[in-house]
Coordinates of C-alpha atoms and ligand atoms in Angstrom, one line a residue:
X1 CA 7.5 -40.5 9.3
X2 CA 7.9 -37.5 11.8
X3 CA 11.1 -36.3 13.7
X4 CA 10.2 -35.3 17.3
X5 CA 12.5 -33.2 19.6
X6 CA 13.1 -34.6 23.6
X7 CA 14.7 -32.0 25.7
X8 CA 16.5 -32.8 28.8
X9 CA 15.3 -32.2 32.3
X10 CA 16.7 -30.5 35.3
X11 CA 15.7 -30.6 39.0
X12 CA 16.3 -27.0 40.3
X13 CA 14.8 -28.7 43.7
X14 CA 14.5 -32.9 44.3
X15 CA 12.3 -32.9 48.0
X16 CA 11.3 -36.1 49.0
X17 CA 8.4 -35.4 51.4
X18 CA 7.5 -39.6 52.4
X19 CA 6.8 -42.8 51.4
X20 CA 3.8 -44.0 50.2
X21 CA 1.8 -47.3 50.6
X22 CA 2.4 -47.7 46.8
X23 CA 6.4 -48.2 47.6
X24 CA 6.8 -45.0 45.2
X25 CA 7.6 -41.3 47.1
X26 CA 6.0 -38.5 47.9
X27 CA 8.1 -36.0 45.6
X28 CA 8.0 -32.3 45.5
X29 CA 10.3 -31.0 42.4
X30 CA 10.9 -28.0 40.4
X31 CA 11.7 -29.2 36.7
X32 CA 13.3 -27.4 34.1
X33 CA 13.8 -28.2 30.1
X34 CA 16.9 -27.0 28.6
X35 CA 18.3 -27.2 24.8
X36 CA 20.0 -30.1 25.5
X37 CA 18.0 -32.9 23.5
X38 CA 17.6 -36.3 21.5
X39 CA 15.3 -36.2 18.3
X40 CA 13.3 -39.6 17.7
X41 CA 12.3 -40.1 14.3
X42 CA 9.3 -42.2 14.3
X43 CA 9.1 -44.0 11.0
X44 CA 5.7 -46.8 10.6
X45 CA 7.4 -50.5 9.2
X46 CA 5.9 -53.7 7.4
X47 CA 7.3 -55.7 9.7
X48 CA 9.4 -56.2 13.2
X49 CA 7.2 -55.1 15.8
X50 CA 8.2 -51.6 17.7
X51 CA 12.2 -51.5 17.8
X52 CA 14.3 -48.6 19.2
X53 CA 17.3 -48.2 17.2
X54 CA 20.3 -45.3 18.4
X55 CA 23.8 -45.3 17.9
X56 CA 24.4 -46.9 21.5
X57 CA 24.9 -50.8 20.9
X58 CA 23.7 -51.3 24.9
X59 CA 20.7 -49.3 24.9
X60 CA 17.7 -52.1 24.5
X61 CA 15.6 -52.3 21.5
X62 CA 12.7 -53.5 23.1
X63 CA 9.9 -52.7 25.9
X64 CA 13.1 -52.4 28.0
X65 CA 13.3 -49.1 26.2
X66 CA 10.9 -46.4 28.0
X67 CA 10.7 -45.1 24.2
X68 CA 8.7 -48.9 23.1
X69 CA 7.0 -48.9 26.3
X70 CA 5.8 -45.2 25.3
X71 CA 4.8 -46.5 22.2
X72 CA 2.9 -49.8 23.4
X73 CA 0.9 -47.7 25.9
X74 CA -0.1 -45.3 23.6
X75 CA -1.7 -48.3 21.2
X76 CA -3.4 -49.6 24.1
X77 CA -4.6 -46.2 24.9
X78 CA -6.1 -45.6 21.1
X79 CA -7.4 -49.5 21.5
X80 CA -5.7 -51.0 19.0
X81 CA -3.4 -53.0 17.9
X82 CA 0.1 -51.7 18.2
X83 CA 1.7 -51.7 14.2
X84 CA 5.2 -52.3 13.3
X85 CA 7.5 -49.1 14.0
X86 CA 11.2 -48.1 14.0
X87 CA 11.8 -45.5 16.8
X88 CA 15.1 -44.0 15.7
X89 CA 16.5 -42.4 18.9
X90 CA 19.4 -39.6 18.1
X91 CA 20.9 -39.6 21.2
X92 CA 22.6 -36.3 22.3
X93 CA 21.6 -36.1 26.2
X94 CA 23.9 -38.4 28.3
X95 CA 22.2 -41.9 29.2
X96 CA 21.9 -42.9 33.3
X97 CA 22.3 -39.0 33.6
X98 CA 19.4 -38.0 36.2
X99 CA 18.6 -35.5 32.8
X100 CA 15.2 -38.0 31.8
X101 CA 17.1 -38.8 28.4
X102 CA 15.5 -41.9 28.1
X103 CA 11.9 -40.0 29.6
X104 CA 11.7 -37.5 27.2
X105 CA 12.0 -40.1 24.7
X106 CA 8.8 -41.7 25.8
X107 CA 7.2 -38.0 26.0
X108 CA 8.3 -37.8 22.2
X109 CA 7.0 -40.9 21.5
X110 CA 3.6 -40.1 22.5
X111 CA 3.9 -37.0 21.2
X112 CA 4.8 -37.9 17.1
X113 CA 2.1 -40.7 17.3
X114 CA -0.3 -38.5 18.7
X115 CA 0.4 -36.4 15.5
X116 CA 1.2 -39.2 13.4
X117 CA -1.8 -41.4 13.9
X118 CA -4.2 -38.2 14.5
X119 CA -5.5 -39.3 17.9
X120 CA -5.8 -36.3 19.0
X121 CA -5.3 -36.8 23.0
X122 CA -5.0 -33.7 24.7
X123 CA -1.5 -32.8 26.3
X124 CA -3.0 -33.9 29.7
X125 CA -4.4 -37.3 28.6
X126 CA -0.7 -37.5 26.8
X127 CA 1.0 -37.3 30.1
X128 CA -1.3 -39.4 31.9
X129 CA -0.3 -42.2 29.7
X130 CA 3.5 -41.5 30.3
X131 CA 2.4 -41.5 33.7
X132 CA 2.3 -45.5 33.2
X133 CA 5.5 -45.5 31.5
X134 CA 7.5 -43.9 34.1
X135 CA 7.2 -41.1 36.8
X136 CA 9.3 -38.1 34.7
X137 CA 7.5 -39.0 31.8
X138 CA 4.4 -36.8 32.3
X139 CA 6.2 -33.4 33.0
X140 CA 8.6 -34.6 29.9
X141 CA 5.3 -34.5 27.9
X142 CA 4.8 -31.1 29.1
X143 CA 7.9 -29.8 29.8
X144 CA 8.7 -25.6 30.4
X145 CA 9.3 -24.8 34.3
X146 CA 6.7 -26.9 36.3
X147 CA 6.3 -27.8 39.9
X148 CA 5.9 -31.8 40.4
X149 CA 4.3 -33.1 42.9
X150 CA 2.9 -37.0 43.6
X151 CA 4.7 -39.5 42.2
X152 CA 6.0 -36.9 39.6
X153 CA 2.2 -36.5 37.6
X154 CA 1.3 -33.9 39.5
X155 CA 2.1 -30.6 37.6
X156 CA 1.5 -27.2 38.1
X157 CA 2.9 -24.4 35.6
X158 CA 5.3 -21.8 37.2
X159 CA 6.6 -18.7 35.8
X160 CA 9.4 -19.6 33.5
X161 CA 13.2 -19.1 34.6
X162 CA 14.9 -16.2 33.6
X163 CA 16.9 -15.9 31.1
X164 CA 20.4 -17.6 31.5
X165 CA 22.9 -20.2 30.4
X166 CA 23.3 -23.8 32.1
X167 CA 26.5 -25.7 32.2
X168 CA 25.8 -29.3 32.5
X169 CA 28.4 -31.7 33.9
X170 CA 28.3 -35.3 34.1
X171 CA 31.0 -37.2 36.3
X172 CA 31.7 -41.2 35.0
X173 CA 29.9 -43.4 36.8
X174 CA 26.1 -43.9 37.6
X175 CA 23.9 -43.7 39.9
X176 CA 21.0 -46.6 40.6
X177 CA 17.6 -44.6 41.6
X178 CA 16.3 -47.1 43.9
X179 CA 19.3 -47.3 46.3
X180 CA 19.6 -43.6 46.0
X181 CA 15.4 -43.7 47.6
X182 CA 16.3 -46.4 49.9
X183 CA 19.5 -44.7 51.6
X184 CA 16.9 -41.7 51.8
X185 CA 14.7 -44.0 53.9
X186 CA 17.6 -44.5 56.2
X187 CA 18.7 -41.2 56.9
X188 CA 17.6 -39.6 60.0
X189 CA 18.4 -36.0 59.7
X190 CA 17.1 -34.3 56.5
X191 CA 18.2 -31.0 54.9
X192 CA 15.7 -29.7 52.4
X193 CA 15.5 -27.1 49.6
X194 CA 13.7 -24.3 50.1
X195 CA 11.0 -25.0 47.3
X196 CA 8.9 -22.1 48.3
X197 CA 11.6 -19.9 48.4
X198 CA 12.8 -20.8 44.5
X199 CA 9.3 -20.4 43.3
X200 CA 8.9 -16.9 44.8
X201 CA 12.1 -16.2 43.2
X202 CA 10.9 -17.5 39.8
X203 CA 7.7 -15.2 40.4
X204 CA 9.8 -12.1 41.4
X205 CA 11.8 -13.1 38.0
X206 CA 14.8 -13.0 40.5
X207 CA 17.8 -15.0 38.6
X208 CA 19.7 -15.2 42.0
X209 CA 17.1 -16.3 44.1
X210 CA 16.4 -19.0 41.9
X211 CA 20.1 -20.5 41.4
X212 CA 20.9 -19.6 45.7
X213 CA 18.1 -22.2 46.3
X214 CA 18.7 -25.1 44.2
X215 CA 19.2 -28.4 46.1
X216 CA 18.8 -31.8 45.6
X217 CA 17.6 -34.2 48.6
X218 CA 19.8 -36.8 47.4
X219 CA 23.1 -35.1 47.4
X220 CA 23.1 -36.1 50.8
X221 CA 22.8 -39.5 50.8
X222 CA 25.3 -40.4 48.2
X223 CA 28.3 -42.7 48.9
X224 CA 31.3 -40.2 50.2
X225 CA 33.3 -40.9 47.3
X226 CA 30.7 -40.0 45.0
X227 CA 29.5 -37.0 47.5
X228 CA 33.3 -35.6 47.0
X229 CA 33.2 -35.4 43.3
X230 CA 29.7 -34.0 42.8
X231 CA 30.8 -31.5 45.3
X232 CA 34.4 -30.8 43.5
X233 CA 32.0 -30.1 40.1
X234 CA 29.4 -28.0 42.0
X235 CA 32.5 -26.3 43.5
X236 CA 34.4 -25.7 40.7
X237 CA 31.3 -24.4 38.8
X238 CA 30.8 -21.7 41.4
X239 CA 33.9 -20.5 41.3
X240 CA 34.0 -19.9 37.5
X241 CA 31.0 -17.8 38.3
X242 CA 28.1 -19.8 38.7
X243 CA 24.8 -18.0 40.7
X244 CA 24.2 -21.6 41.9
X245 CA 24.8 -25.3 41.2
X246 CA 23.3 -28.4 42.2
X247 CA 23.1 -32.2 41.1
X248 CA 20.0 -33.3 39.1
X249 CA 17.6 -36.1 39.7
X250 CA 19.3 -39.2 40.5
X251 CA 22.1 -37.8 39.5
X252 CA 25.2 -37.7 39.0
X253 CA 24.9 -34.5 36.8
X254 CA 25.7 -31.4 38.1
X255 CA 24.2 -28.0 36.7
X256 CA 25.3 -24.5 37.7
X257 CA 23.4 -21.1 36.4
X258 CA 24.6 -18.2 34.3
X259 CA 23.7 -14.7 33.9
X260 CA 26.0 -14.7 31.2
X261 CA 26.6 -16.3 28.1
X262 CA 30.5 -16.1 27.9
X263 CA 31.2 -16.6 31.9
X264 CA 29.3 -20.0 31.1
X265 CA 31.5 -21.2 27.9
X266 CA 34.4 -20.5 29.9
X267 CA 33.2 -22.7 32.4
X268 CA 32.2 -25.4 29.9
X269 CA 35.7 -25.2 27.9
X270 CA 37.1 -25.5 31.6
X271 CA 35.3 -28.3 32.9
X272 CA 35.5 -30.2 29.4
X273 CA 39.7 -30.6 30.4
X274 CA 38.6 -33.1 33.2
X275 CA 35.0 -34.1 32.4
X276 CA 33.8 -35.8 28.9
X277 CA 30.6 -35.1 29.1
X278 CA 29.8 -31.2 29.5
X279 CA 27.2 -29.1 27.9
X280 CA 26.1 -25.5 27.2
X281 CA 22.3 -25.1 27.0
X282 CA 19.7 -22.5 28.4
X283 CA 16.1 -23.5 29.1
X284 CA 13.4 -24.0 27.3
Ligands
C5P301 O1 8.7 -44.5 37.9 P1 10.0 -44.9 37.6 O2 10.1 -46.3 36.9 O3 10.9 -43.9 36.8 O4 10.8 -45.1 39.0 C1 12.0 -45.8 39.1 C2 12.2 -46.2 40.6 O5 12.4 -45.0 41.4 C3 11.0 -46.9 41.2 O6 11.0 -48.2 41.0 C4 11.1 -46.5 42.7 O7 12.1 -47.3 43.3 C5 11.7 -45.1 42.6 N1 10.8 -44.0 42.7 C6 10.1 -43.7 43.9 N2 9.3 -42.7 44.0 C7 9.0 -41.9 42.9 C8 9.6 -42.2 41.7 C9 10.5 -43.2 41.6 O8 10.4 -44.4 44.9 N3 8.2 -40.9 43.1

């Protein structure tokens, strides 16, 4: 048996640079892990097959779950035949969340039964089989400050962020990912982050820089009502002394940066009067 940790993730930028002839995009993302995360206990069975099991009834048990799909590609990988496994998911990072709760997962998964079998894959043949489990999977397998590129397999290290607190802030409803890339497709005039910009920043080990250029393509194609309340969060973050705030991934989290550790709780014990799901973490 072996307990794994899964951070969550966070886009500090989400550019979508085109579409491909593969119907997937052409992304270019600055990721982040934070403290934020699920542990997966990985515990080998007689019988059953690999199960997920978590304390959310309408998360599925089977392949549905990225963490069995993690598991079944990483038997296929070895060669063999997959054995029977519980994969206990402790889930602390909000599901649907654009955070890659149910990504890092996977990434964990791959990464306990690389230990617990003694495969031995290297990190980068790890994330190459995530790749075929889902496009965050890789950098989950990796995780740290990375640029992604491709699909989302295509990572390159960056200096790390500096030091600060991140208040995470998840409004109640959900986002679907595909309609989110096909009202992209549709939109005619595109803002786009300045992903050069931020990763300057993060080399200069300028905190500011970094959180003034966050920004998420998809902000901008979100239905108004949605649009309003992602704003309202990112709005309200700032003002309680956020250096920058943006949503992440799909969405519909919203994330602003701290310098400092109390201005950030304040801003969590604020936001938790209107919003359930609010978080203090710093990266990792
Ligand atoms: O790879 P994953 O299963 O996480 O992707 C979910 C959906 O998001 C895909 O079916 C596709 O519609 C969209 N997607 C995309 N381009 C990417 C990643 C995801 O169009 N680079």
């Amino acid at each position: 048996m072996i307990t794994v940790s899964a951070p969550a993730k966070l886009n500090l930028t989400l550019d979508i640079l085109g579409t491909r002839p593969d119907g997937y995009h052409e992304m270019k993302m600055v990721m982040q892990s934070v403290s934020l995360m699920d542990r997966v206990t990985l515990v080998p069975a007689d019988s059953g097959g690999i199960c997920a099991v978590s304390g959310l009834g309408f998360l599925p048990r089977d392949r549905k779950n990225l963490a069995v799909s993690a598991a079944l590609a990483f038997y296929e990988a070895l060669g063999q035949t997959p054995p029977s496994l519980l994969i206990d998911l402790e889930k602390n990072i909000p599901v649907c969340a654009g955070t890659a709760g149910g990504s890092s997962d996977a990434a964990a998964v791959l990464r306990g039964l690389n230990d617990l079998t003694g495969a031995g894959f290297p990190q980068e043949a790890l994330a190459e089989i995530g790749a075929r489990v889902g496009s965050d999977v890789p950098y989950c397998v990796l995780g740290g400050t990375r640029l992604a590129e491709g699909r989302g397999e295509v990572l390159t290290p960056l200096p790390p962020l500096p030091p600060c607190f991140i208040v995470l802030c998840k409004p109640a409803f959900s986002i679907s990912t595909p309609v989110l890339f096909h009202a992209w497709d549709q939109k005619k005039k595109k803002l786009r982050p300045d992903t050069d910009g931020l990763i300057a920043a993060l080399e200069n080990g300028d905190l500011t820089g970094v959180a003034q250029r966050v920004y998420n393509v998809f902000e901008a194609v979100l239905p108004p009502n949605q649009r309003r309340e992602i704003d309202r969060i990112k709005n309200a973050l700032i003002q309680k002394g956020a250096l920058g705030a943006a949503m992440t991934g799909s969405g519909p989290t919203v994330f602003g940066i701290f310098r400092k550790e109390a201005t950030a709780k304040q801003a969590e014990e604020e936001l938790r009067e209107q919003y359930r799901e609010v978080f203090l973490t710093y990266p990792v």
